[in-house]
Amino acid sequence: MRKNKLKEIWAGGGAAANGWLSVPSPYVAEVMSHQGWDAVTLDLQHSPIDIAAAVPMLQAMSAGGVVPIMRVPWNEPSVMMRALDAGAYGIICPMVNNRADSERFVAACRYPPAGIRSNGAYRGTIYGGADYLDHANEEILTFAMIETKDGVANLKEIAETPGLDALYIGPTDLAFAHGHPPKHDNFDGPVADLIAQIREAAHAAGIRAGVHATRTDYAAKMIADGFDLVTPTSDMRMMTAAAAGILEELRAARE
Ligand code: 3PY
Ligand code: MG
C-alpha cells in the first residue's frame, strides 16, 4: 500500500504543511496539490464539496504527491467510510466532545477487528494499492477536532482513544464555545492558552497535534511551539486576500 507521507514526516521529527480546499473543482485541487504541500484537505463540512465533487478532486490530486485528507461534515460513520473508500488517507472529524464520540469516529475508520469499517474501498485500492486492506488501518490517519467546551473538558480521555492519531484544533469554534469572538490566529489570550493545553494533551497521550490558521506567521509560531501539522491558509482565503490586496494596490496607484 502507498505509504502515508505524513507518518513519515512525523517519524522523522518534522511538521507538515496542510493545504485546505473549499472550491469544488478538480482543477483547483490539481493546481493546489502541485504547490509542495505535504497534505491537502477537502472540506466537506463548511464548503459546497460533497462526496461526488470530492472524487474527481482526489483523482486530480493523486497526480501530485500530497496526502489527501477529508474533513467530514459530522461524526457520521457512513460519510467517513465513503470518504475513505474514495481514497482519503486521513479523516478530520469535527466537534469530538467525549470518549464515546472519538471511539465512534475511530471505529468507522478501521477495519475489523479494530473497528467497524465496511469492506468496499474501490477507489481507495486503486490509489493505495492492491494490498490496501492489509495496511489501511495503519496508514490512514484519524484527526479528532477539539473545538467545544466538552471537547476540552474530556481532552485526556479523547486523546487516549486507541487508534486515534491526532487532535486537530478548530480555533474559531473553540473560541466561540468559550465565550470569545470566533477568531483564528490567537497569538495570546485565553484561546491561545486552550490551544496550548490541547497540544500538550495530544503529546502527553503520544499522538499528534494539528491546528487551523489563516496567517503564515501564526502557523510558523505553532510549528515552533511543537505542533505537528498546520493549515496556514485555504483556497478561499488566498483568493479573497489576494483579490482585496490587488484592488487596494490598484486604487492606491490610481490616486
Ligand atoms: C474552526 O475554526 O472551528 C474550524 O473548524 C476551522 O476550520
Ligand atoms: Mg470548526
PDB file of C-alpha atoms and ligand atoms in Angstrom:
ATOM      1  CA  MET A   1       0.000   0.000   0.000  1.00  0.00           C
ATOM      2  CA  ARG A   2       1.168   3.529  -0.778  1.00  0.00           C
ATOM      3  CA  LYS A   3       2.732   4.948   2.387  1.00  0.00           C
ATOM      4  CA  ASN A   4       1.190   7.860   4.232  1.00  0.00           C
ATOM      5  CA  LYS A   5       3.805  10.598   3.912  1.00  0.00           C
ATOM      6  CA  LEU A   6       2.544  12.414   6.981  1.00  0.00           C
ATOM      7  CA  LYS A   7       3.531   9.437   9.105  1.00  0.00           C
ATOM      8  CA  GLU A   8       6.990   9.506   7.562  1.00  0.00           C
ATOM      9  CA  ILE A   9       7.370  13.250   8.179  1.00  0.00           C
ATOM     10  CA  TRP A  10       6.346  12.811  11.799  1.00  0.00           C
ATOM     11  CA  ALA A  11       8.593   9.787  12.300  1.00  0.00           C
ATOM     12  CA  GLY A  12      11.483  11.972  11.101  1.00  0.00           C
ATOM     13  CA  GLY A  13      10.630  14.671  13.654  1.00  0.00           C
ATOM     14  CA  GLY A  14       9.139  17.088  11.102  1.00  0.00           C
ATOM     15  CA  ALA A  15       5.964  19.123  10.957  1.00  0.00           C
ATOM     16  CA  ALA A  16       3.577  19.035   7.996  1.00  0.00           C
ATOM     17  CA  ALA A  17       2.032  21.863   5.977  1.00  0.00           C
ATOM     18  CA  ASN A  18      -1.571  21.153   5.065  1.00  0.00           C
ATOM     19  CA  GLY A  19      -3.457  22.994   2.301  1.00  0.00           C
ATOM     20  CA  TRP A  20      -7.229  23.443   2.530  1.00  0.00           C
ATOM     21  CA  LEU A  21      -9.801  23.349  -0.261  1.00  0.00           C
ATOM     22  CA  SER A  22     -13.361  24.654  -0.283  1.00  0.00           C
ATOM     23  CA  VAL A  23     -13.903  25.161  -4.009  1.00  0.00           C
ATOM     24  CA  PRO A  24     -15.471  22.042  -5.566  1.00  0.00           C
ATOM     25  CA  SER A  25     -13.144  21.938  -8.555  1.00  0.00           C
ATOM     26  CA  PRO A  26     -10.714  19.228  -9.741  1.00  0.00           C
ATOM     27  CA  TYR A  27      -8.666  21.928 -11.466  1.00  0.00           C
ATOM     28  CA  VAL A  28      -8.264  23.911  -8.253  1.00  0.00           C
ATOM     29  CA  ALA A  29      -7.366  20.672  -6.452  1.00  0.00           C
ATOM     30  CA  GLU A  30      -4.789  19.813  -9.109  1.00  0.00           C
ATOM     31  CA  VAL A  31      -3.186  23.257  -9.010  1.00  0.00           C
ATOM     32  CA  MET A  32      -3.123  23.339  -5.206  1.00  0.00           C
ATOM     33  CA  SER A  33      -1.699  19.852  -4.883  1.00  0.00           C
ATOM     34  CA  HIS A  34       1.218  20.731  -7.162  1.00  0.00           C
ATOM     35  CA  GLN A  35       2.473  23.552  -4.922  1.00  0.00           C
ATOM     36  CA  GLY A  36       4.504  21.459  -2.487  1.00  0.00           C
ATOM     37  CA  TRP A  37       2.040  20.910   0.354  1.00  0.00           C
ATOM     38  CA  ASP A  38       2.590  17.781   2.419  1.00  0.00           C
ATOM     39  CA  ALA A  39      -1.171  17.237   2.594  1.00  0.00           C
ATOM     40  CA  VAL A  40      -4.269  18.859   1.164  1.00  0.00           C
ATOM     41  CA  THR A  41      -7.633  18.635   2.894  1.00  0.00           C
ATOM     42  CA  LEU A  42     -11.024  18.734   1.173  1.00  0.00           C
ATOM     43  CA  ASP A  43     -13.502  20.408   3.500  1.00  0.00           C
ATOM     44  CA  LEU A  44     -16.877  18.689   3.334  1.00  0.00           C
ATOM     45  CA  GLN A  45     -18.135  20.446   6.468  1.00  0.00           C
ATOM     46  CA  HIS A  46     -18.159  24.118   5.549  1.00  0.00           C
ATOM     47  CA  SER A  47     -17.942  24.134   1.776  1.00  0.00           C
ATOM     48  CA  PRO A  48     -20.051  23.043  -1.202  1.00  0.00           C
ATOM     49  CA  ILE A  49     -17.811  19.967  -1.715  1.00  0.00           C
ATOM     50  CA  ASP A  50     -19.817  16.747  -1.411  1.00  0.00           C
ATOM     51  CA  ILE A  51     -18.651  13.188  -1.993  1.00  0.00           C
ATOM     52  CA  ALA A  52     -19.481  13.319  -5.709  1.00  0.00           C
ATOM     53  CA  ALA A  53     -17.449  16.514  -6.120  1.00  0.00           C
ATOM     54  CA  ALA A  54     -14.645  15.134  -3.955  1.00  0.00           C
ATOM     55  CA  VAL A  55     -13.878  12.082  -6.111  1.00  0.00           C
ATOM     56  CA  PRO A  56     -12.628  13.982  -9.215  1.00  0.00           C
ATOM     57  CA  MET A  57     -10.712  16.299  -6.866  1.00  0.00           C
ATOM     58  CA  LEU A  58      -8.968  13.287  -5.306  1.00  0.00           C
ATOM     59  CA  GLN A  59      -8.235  11.967  -8.801  1.00  0.00           C
ATOM     60  CA  ALA A  60      -6.684  15.309  -9.755  1.00  0.00           C
ATOM     61  CA  MET A  61      -4.659  15.376  -6.547  1.00  0.00           C
ATOM     62  CA  SER A  62      -3.307  11.869  -6.981  1.00  0.00           C
ATOM     63  CA  ALA A  63      -1.112  13.078  -9.862  1.00  0.00           C
ATOM     64  CA  GLY A  64       0.862  15.131  -7.314  1.00  0.00           C
ATOM     65  CA  GLY A  65       2.436  13.766  -4.169  1.00  0.00           C
ATOM     66  CA  VAL A  66       0.182  15.237  -1.474  1.00  0.00           C
ATOM     67  CA  VAL A  67      -1.566  13.208   1.176  1.00  0.00           C
ATOM     68  CA  PRO A  68      -5.338  13.513   0.561  1.00  0.00           C
ATOM     69  CA  ILE A  69      -7.320  14.299   3.694  1.00  0.00           C
ATOM     70  CA  MET A  70     -11.033  14.947   4.049  1.00  0.00           C
ATOM     71  CA  ARG A  71     -12.811  16.867   6.770  1.00  0.00           C
ATOM     72  CA  VAL A  72     -16.203  15.216   7.001  1.00  0.00           C
ATOM     73  CA  PRO A  73     -19.357  17.192   7.848  1.00  0.00           C
ATOM     74  CA  TRP A  74     -20.067  15.317  11.073  1.00  0.00           C
ATOM     75  CA  ASN A  75     -19.238  12.231  13.139  1.00  0.00           C
ATOM     76  CA  GLU A  76     -21.304  10.009  10.875  1.00  0.00           C
ATOM     77  CA  PRO A  77     -19.763   6.618  10.020  1.00  0.00           C
ATOM     78  CA  SER A  78     -21.377   6.265   6.583  1.00  0.00           C
ATOM     79  CA  VAL A  79     -19.898   9.590   5.430  1.00  0.00           C
ATOM     80  CA  MET A  80     -16.453   8.727   6.778  1.00  0.00           C
ATOM     81  CA  MET A  81     -16.482   5.306   5.163  1.00  0.00           C
ATOM     82  CA  ARG A  82     -17.384   6.805   1.771  1.00  0.00           C
ATOM     83  CA  ALA A  83     -14.581   9.350   2.125  1.00  0.00           C
ATOM     84  CA  LEU A  84     -12.098   6.577   2.895  1.00  0.00           C
ATOM     85  CA  ASP A  85     -13.421   4.353   0.102  1.00  0.00           C
ATOM     86  CA  ALA A  86     -12.849   7.278  -2.261  1.00  0.00           C
ATOM     87  CA  GLY A  87      -9.165   7.324  -1.274  1.00  0.00           C
ATOM     88  CA  ALA A  88      -8.797   9.707   1.658  1.00  0.00           C
ATOM     89  CA  TYR A  89      -5.657   8.924   3.664  1.00  0.00           C
ATOM     90  CA  GLY A  90      -6.854  10.894   6.657  1.00  0.00           C
ATOM     91  CA  ILE A  91     -10.180  11.942   8.155  1.00  0.00           C
ATOM     92  CA  ILE A  92     -10.695  15.085  10.201  1.00  0.00           C
ATOM     93  CA  CYS A  93     -13.841  14.709  12.306  1.00  0.00           C
ATOM     94  CA  PRO A  94     -15.432  17.902  13.665  1.00  0.00           C
ATOM     95  CA  MET A  95     -16.819  18.501  17.156  1.00  0.00           C
ATOM     96  CA  VAL A  96     -15.486  15.462  19.011  1.00  0.00           C
ATOM     97  CA  ASN A  97     -16.837  16.030  22.525  1.00  0.00           C
ATOM     98  CA  ASN A  98     -16.048  12.935  24.547  1.00  0.00           C
ATOM     99  CA  ARG A  99     -14.575   9.450  24.545  1.00  0.00           C
ATOM    100  CA  ALA A 100     -17.725   7.910  23.037  1.00  0.00           C
ATOM    101  CA  ASP A 101     -17.529  10.356  20.113  1.00  0.00           C
ATOM    102  CA  SER A 102     -13.872   9.607  19.480  1.00  0.00           C
ATOM    103  CA  GLU A 103     -14.405   5.845  19.729  1.00  0.00           C
ATOM    104  CA  ARG A 104     -17.286   6.078  17.240  1.00  0.00           C
ATOM    105  CA  PHE A 105     -15.081   8.115  14.908  1.00  0.00           C
ATOM    106  CA  VAL A 106     -12.051   5.833  15.074  1.00  0.00           C
ATOM    107  CA  ALA A 107     -14.148   2.660  14.718  1.00  0.00           C
ATOM    108  CA  ALA A 108     -15.663   3.975  11.472  1.00  0.00           C
ATOM    109  CA  CYS A 109     -12.159   4.416  10.042  1.00  0.00           C
ATOM    110  CA  ARG A 110     -10.752   0.989  10.989  1.00  0.00           C
ATOM    111  CA  TYR A 111     -11.440  -2.436   9.546  1.00  0.00           C
ATOM    112  CA  PRO A 112     -12.353  -5.267  11.944  1.00  0.00           C
ATOM    113  CA  PRO A 113     -11.347  -6.364  14.444  1.00  0.00           C
ATOM    114  CA  ALA A 114     -10.103  -2.855  15.356  1.00  0.00           C
ATOM    115  CA  GLY A 115     -13.255  -1.139  14.091  1.00  0.00           C
ATOM    116  CA  ILE A 116     -16.437  -1.432  12.066  1.00  0.00           C
ATOM    117  CA  ARG A 117     -15.383  -0.098   8.659  1.00  0.00           C
ATOM    118  CA  SER A 118     -17.182  -1.930   5.890  1.00  0.00           C
ATOM    119  CA  ASN A 119     -15.291  -3.545   3.018  1.00  0.00           C
ATOM    120  CA  GLY A 120     -15.542  -1.746  -0.351  1.00  0.00           C
ATOM    121  CA  ALA A 121     -12.652   0.656  -0.879  1.00  0.00           C
ATOM    122  CA  TYR A 122     -12.859   0.630  -4.651  1.00  0.00           C
ATOM    123  CA  ARG A 123     -11.013   3.857  -5.431  1.00  0.00           C
ATOM    124  CA  GLY A 124      -9.031   3.570  -2.184  1.00  0.00           C
ATOM    125  CA  THR A 125      -7.478   0.374  -3.536  1.00  0.00           C
ATOM    126  CA  ILE A 126      -6.701   1.933  -6.918  1.00  0.00           C
ATOM    127  CA  TYR A 127      -4.972   4.845  -5.183  1.00  0.00           C
ATOM    128  CA  GLY A 128      -3.457   2.934  -2.256  1.00  0.00           C
ATOM    129  CA  GLY A 129      -2.532  -0.357  -3.917  1.00  0.00           C
ATOM    130  CA  ALA A 130      -3.688  -3.968  -4.152  1.00  0.00           C
ATOM    131  CA  ASP A 131      -2.742  -4.689  -0.529  1.00  0.00           C
ATOM    132  CA  TYR A 132      -4.872  -1.767   0.739  1.00  0.00           C
ATOM    133  CA  LEU A 133      -6.964  -3.972   3.017  1.00  0.00           C
ATOM    134  CA  ASP A 134      -3.892  -5.325   4.806  1.00  0.00           C
ATOM    135  CA  HIS A 135      -2.450  -1.927   5.715  1.00  0.00           C
ATOM    136  CA  ALA A 136      -5.267   0.639   5.693  1.00  0.00           C
ATOM    137  CA  ASN A 137      -5.661   0.518   9.473  1.00  0.00           C
ATOM    138  CA  GLU A 138      -2.018   1.618   9.913  1.00  0.00           C
ATOM    139  CA  GLU A 139      -1.732   4.095   7.052  1.00  0.00           C
ATOM    140  CA  ILE A 140      -4.987   6.026   7.440  1.00  0.00           C
ATOM    141  CA  LEU A 141      -4.884   8.876   9.931  1.00  0.00           C
ATOM    142  CA  THR A 142      -7.677   9.925  12.260  1.00  0.00           C
ATOM    143  CA  PHE A 143      -7.838  13.546  13.472  1.00  0.00           C
ATOM    144  CA  ALA A 144     -10.401  14.369  16.179  1.00  0.00           C
ATOM    145  CA  MET A 145     -11.308  18.030  16.194  1.00  0.00           C
ATOM    146  CA  ILE A 146     -11.272  19.694  19.593  1.00  0.00           C
ATOM    147  CA  GLU A 147     -13.371  22.820  19.325  1.00  0.00           C
ATOM    148  CA  THR A 148     -16.025  22.667  22.035  1.00  0.00           C
ATOM    149  CA  LYS A 149     -16.183  23.101  25.812  1.00  0.00           C
ATOM    150  CA  ASP A 150     -16.916  19.403  26.253  1.00  0.00           C
ATOM    151  CA  GLY A 151     -14.021  18.501  23.987  1.00  0.00           C
ATOM    152  CA  VAL A 152     -11.658  20.466  26.220  1.00  0.00           C
ATOM    153  CA  ALA A 153     -13.220  19.049  29.402  1.00  0.00           C
ATOM    154  CA  ASN A 154     -12.706  15.492  28.097  1.00  0.00           C
ATOM    155  CA  LEU A 155      -9.341  16.099  26.456  1.00  0.00           C
ATOM    156  CA  LYS A 156      -7.364  13.331  28.135  1.00  0.00           C
ATOM    157  CA  GLU A 157      -9.970  10.600  27.523  1.00  0.00           C
ATOM    158  CA  ILE A 158     -10.300  11.653  23.887  1.00  0.00           C
ATOM    159  CA  ALA A 159      -6.542  11.833  23.280  1.00  0.00           C
ATOM    160  CA  GLU A 160      -6.061   8.372  24.777  1.00  0.00           C
ATOM    161  CA  THR A 161      -8.608   6.713  22.474  1.00  0.00           C
ATOM    162  CA  PRO A 162      -6.927   3.629  20.978  1.00  0.00           C
ATOM    163  CA  GLY A 163      -6.334   4.123  17.262  1.00  0.00           C
ATOM    164  CA  LEU A 164      -6.679   7.909  17.337  1.00  0.00           C
ATOM    165  CA  ASP A 165      -3.700   9.549  15.607  1.00  0.00           C
ATOM    166  CA  ALA A 166      -4.110  13.262  16.268  1.00  0.00           C
ATOM    167  CA  LEU A 167      -6.108  16.126  17.727  1.00  0.00           C
ATOM    168  CA  TYR A 168      -6.914  18.957  15.316  1.00  0.00           C
ATOM    169  CA  ILE A 169      -7.945  22.341  16.623  1.00  0.00           C
ATOM    170  CA  GLY A 170     -10.726  24.445  15.150  1.00  0.00           C
ATOM    171  CA  PRO A 171      -9.811  27.770  16.765  1.00  0.00           C
ATOM    172  CA  THR A 172     -12.944  29.708  15.853  1.00  0.00           C
ATOM    173  CA  ASP A 173     -15.423  27.180  17.227  1.00  0.00           C
ATOM    174  CA  LEU A 174     -13.148  26.728  20.232  1.00  0.00           C
ATOM    175  CA  ALA A 175     -13.226  30.469  20.879  1.00  0.00           C
ATOM    176  CA  PHE A 176     -16.970  30.673  20.259  1.00  0.00           C
ATOM    177  CA  ALA A 177     -17.690  27.843  22.682  1.00  0.00           C
ATOM    178  CA  HIS A 178     -15.698  29.607  25.401  1.00  0.00           C
ATOM    179  CA  GLY A 179     -17.475  32.935  25.039  1.00  0.00           C
ATOM    180  CA  HIS A 180     -14.914  34.698  22.833  1.00  0.00           C
ATOM    181  CA  PRO A 181     -15.219  36.072  19.304  1.00  0.00           C
ATOM    182  CA  PRO A 182     -14.713  33.245  16.774  1.00  0.00           C
ATOM    183  CA  LYS A 183     -11.261  34.229  15.622  1.00  0.00           C
ATOM    184  CA  HIS A 184      -8.276  32.455  14.046  1.00  0.00           C
ATOM    185  CA  ASP A 185      -4.588  33.116  14.807  1.00  0.00           C
ATOM    186  CA  ASN A 186      -4.807  33.600  18.575  1.00  0.00           C
ATOM    187  CA  PHE A 187      -1.245  34.642  19.417  1.00  0.00           C
ATOM    188  CA  ASP A 188      -2.105  35.141  23.088  1.00  0.00           C
ATOM    189  CA  GLY A 189      -5.024  35.289  25.494  1.00  0.00           C
ATOM    190  CA  PRO A 190      -7.398  32.622  26.797  1.00  0.00           C
ATOM    191  CA  VAL A 191      -7.918  30.847  23.447  1.00  0.00           C
ATOM    192  CA  ALA A 192      -4.152  30.650  22.905  1.00  0.00           C
ATOM    193  CA  ASP A 193      -3.909  29.011  26.347  1.00  0.00           C
ATOM    194  CA  LEU A 194      -6.575  26.456  25.409  1.00  0.00           C
ATOM    195  CA  ILE A 195      -4.744  25.708  22.161  1.00  0.00           C
ATOM    196  CA  ALA A 196      -1.502  25.073  24.062  1.00  0.00           C
ATOM    197  CA  GLN A 197      -3.404  22.850  26.503  1.00  0.00           C
ATOM    198  CA  ILE A 198      -4.807  20.765  23.632  1.00  0.00           C
ATOM    199  CA  ARG A 199      -1.368  20.407  22.022  1.00  0.00           C
ATOM    200  CA  GLU A 200       0.101  19.276  25.327  1.00  0.00           C
ATOM    201  CA  ALA A 201      -2.713  16.759  25.891  1.00  0.00           C
ATOM    202  CA  ALA A 202      -2.118  15.243  22.453  1.00  0.00           C
ATOM    203  CA  HIS A 203       1.594  14.880  23.073  1.00  0.00           C
ATOM    204  CA  ALA A 204       1.088  13.530  26.600  1.00  0.00           C
ATOM    205  CA  ALA A 205      -1.075  10.786  25.052  1.00  0.00           C
ATOM    206  CA  GLY A 206       1.592  10.036  22.432  1.00  0.00           C
ATOM    207  CA  ILE A 207      -0.423  11.353  19.477  1.00  0.00           C
ATOM    208  CA  ARG A 208      -0.009  14.355  17.125  1.00  0.00           C
ATOM    209  CA  ALA A 209      -1.472  17.838  17.206  1.00  0.00           C
ATOM    210  CA  GLY A 210      -2.657  19.993  14.318  1.00  0.00           C
ATOM    211  CA  VAL A 211      -4.112  23.478  14.156  1.00  0.00           C
ATOM    212  CA  HIS A 212      -6.048  25.579  11.692  1.00  0.00           C
ATOM    213  CA  ALA A 213      -4.717  29.054  10.898  1.00  0.00           C
ATOM    214  CA  THR A 214      -5.025  31.890   8.417  1.00  0.00           C
ATOM    215  CA  ARG A 215      -1.663  33.613   8.882  1.00  0.00           C
ATOM    216  CA  THR A 216       1.762  32.317   7.936  1.00  0.00           C
ATOM    217  CA  ASP A 217       3.481  33.941  10.923  1.00  0.00           C
ATOM    218  CA  TYR A 218       0.992  32.305  13.277  1.00  0.00           C
ATOM    219  CA  ALA A 219       1.340  28.919  11.557  1.00  0.00           C
ATOM    220  CA  ALA A 220       5.134  29.201  11.849  1.00  0.00           C
ATOM    221  CA  LYS A 221       4.814  30.032  15.548  1.00  0.00           C
ATOM    222  CA  MET A 222       2.586  26.984  16.038  1.00  0.00           C
ATOM    223  CA  ILE A 223       5.258  24.759  14.474  1.00  0.00           C
ATOM    224  CA  ALA A 224       7.886  26.381  16.700  1.00  0.00           C
ATOM    225  CA  ASP A 225       5.612  25.675  19.695  1.00  0.00           C
ATOM    226  CA  GLY A 226       5.554  21.980  18.759  1.00  0.00           C
ATOM    227  CA  PHE A 227       2.548  21.419  16.511  1.00  0.00           C
ATOM    228  CA  ASP A 228       2.943  18.506  14.096  1.00  0.00           C
ATOM    229  CA  LEU A 229       0.655  19.865  11.371  1.00  0.00           C
ATOM    230  CA  VAL A 230      -0.534  23.345  10.495  1.00  0.00           C
ATOM    231  CA  THR A 231      -3.047  24.587   7.949  1.00  0.00           C
ATOM    232  CA  PRO A 232      -1.846  28.116   7.193  1.00  0.00           C
ATOM    233  CA  THR A 233      -4.399  29.089   4.561  1.00  0.00           C
ATOM    234  CA  SER A 234      -7.116  27.907   2.194  1.00  0.00           C
ATOM    235  CA  ASP A 235      -8.122  28.380  -1.431  1.00  0.00           C
ATOM    236  CA  MET A 236     -10.886  30.802  -0.413  1.00  0.00           C
ATOM    237  CA  ARG A 237      -8.654  32.797   1.871  1.00  0.00           C
ATOM    238  CA  MET A 238      -5.871  33.097  -0.708  1.00  0.00           C
ATOM    239  CA  MET A 239      -8.337  34.216  -3.336  1.00  0.00           C
ATOM    240  CA  THR A 240     -10.092  36.776  -1.160  1.00  0.00           C
ATOM    241  CA  ALA A 241      -6.906  38.136   0.427  1.00  0.00           C
ATOM    242  CA  ALA A 242      -5.057  38.375  -2.889  1.00  0.00           C
ATOM    243  CA  ALA A 243      -8.006  39.980  -4.685  1.00  0.00           C
ATOM    244  CA  ALA A 244      -8.546  42.524  -1.917  1.00  0.00           C
ATOM    245  CA  GLY A 245      -4.807  43.346  -1.839  1.00  0.00           C
ATOM    246  CA  ILE A 246      -4.564  43.767  -5.607  1.00  0.00           C
ATOM    247  CA  LEU A 247      -7.622  46.014  -5.740  1.00  0.00           C
ATOM    248  CA  GLU A 248      -6.219  48.112  -2.914  1.00  0.00           C
ATOM    249  CA  GLU A 249      -2.904  48.485  -4.773  1.00  0.00           C
ATOM    250  CA  LEU A 250      -4.753  49.413  -7.935  1.00  0.00           C
ATOM    251  CA  ARG A 251      -6.838  52.026  -6.128  1.00  0.00           C
ATOM    252  CA  ALA A 252      -3.728  53.455  -4.467  1.00  0.00           C
ATOM    253  CA  ALA A 253      -1.860  53.567  -7.803  1.00  0.00           C
ATOM    254  CA  ARG A 254      -4.711  55.494  -9.410  1.00  0.00           C
ATOM    255  CA  GLU A 255      -4.886  58.158  -6.715  1.00  0.00           C
TER     256      GLU A 255
HETATM  257  C1  3PY B   1     -12.809  26.230  13.388  1.00  0.00           C
HETATM  258  O1  3PY B   1     -12.090  27.229  13.454  1.00  0.00           O
HETATM  259  O2  3PY B   1     -13.745  25.980  14.169  1.00  0.00           O
HETATM  260  C2  3PY B   1     -12.589  25.273  12.329  1.00  0.00           C
HETATM  261  O3  3PY B   1     -13.269  24.263  12.294  1.00  0.00           O
HETATM  262  C3  3PY B   1     -11.554  25.549  11.313  1.00  0.00           C
HETATM  263  O4  3PY B   1     -11.997  25.214  10.047  1.00  0.00           O
HETATM  264 MG    MG B   2     -14.968  24.295  13.497  1.00  0.00          MG
END
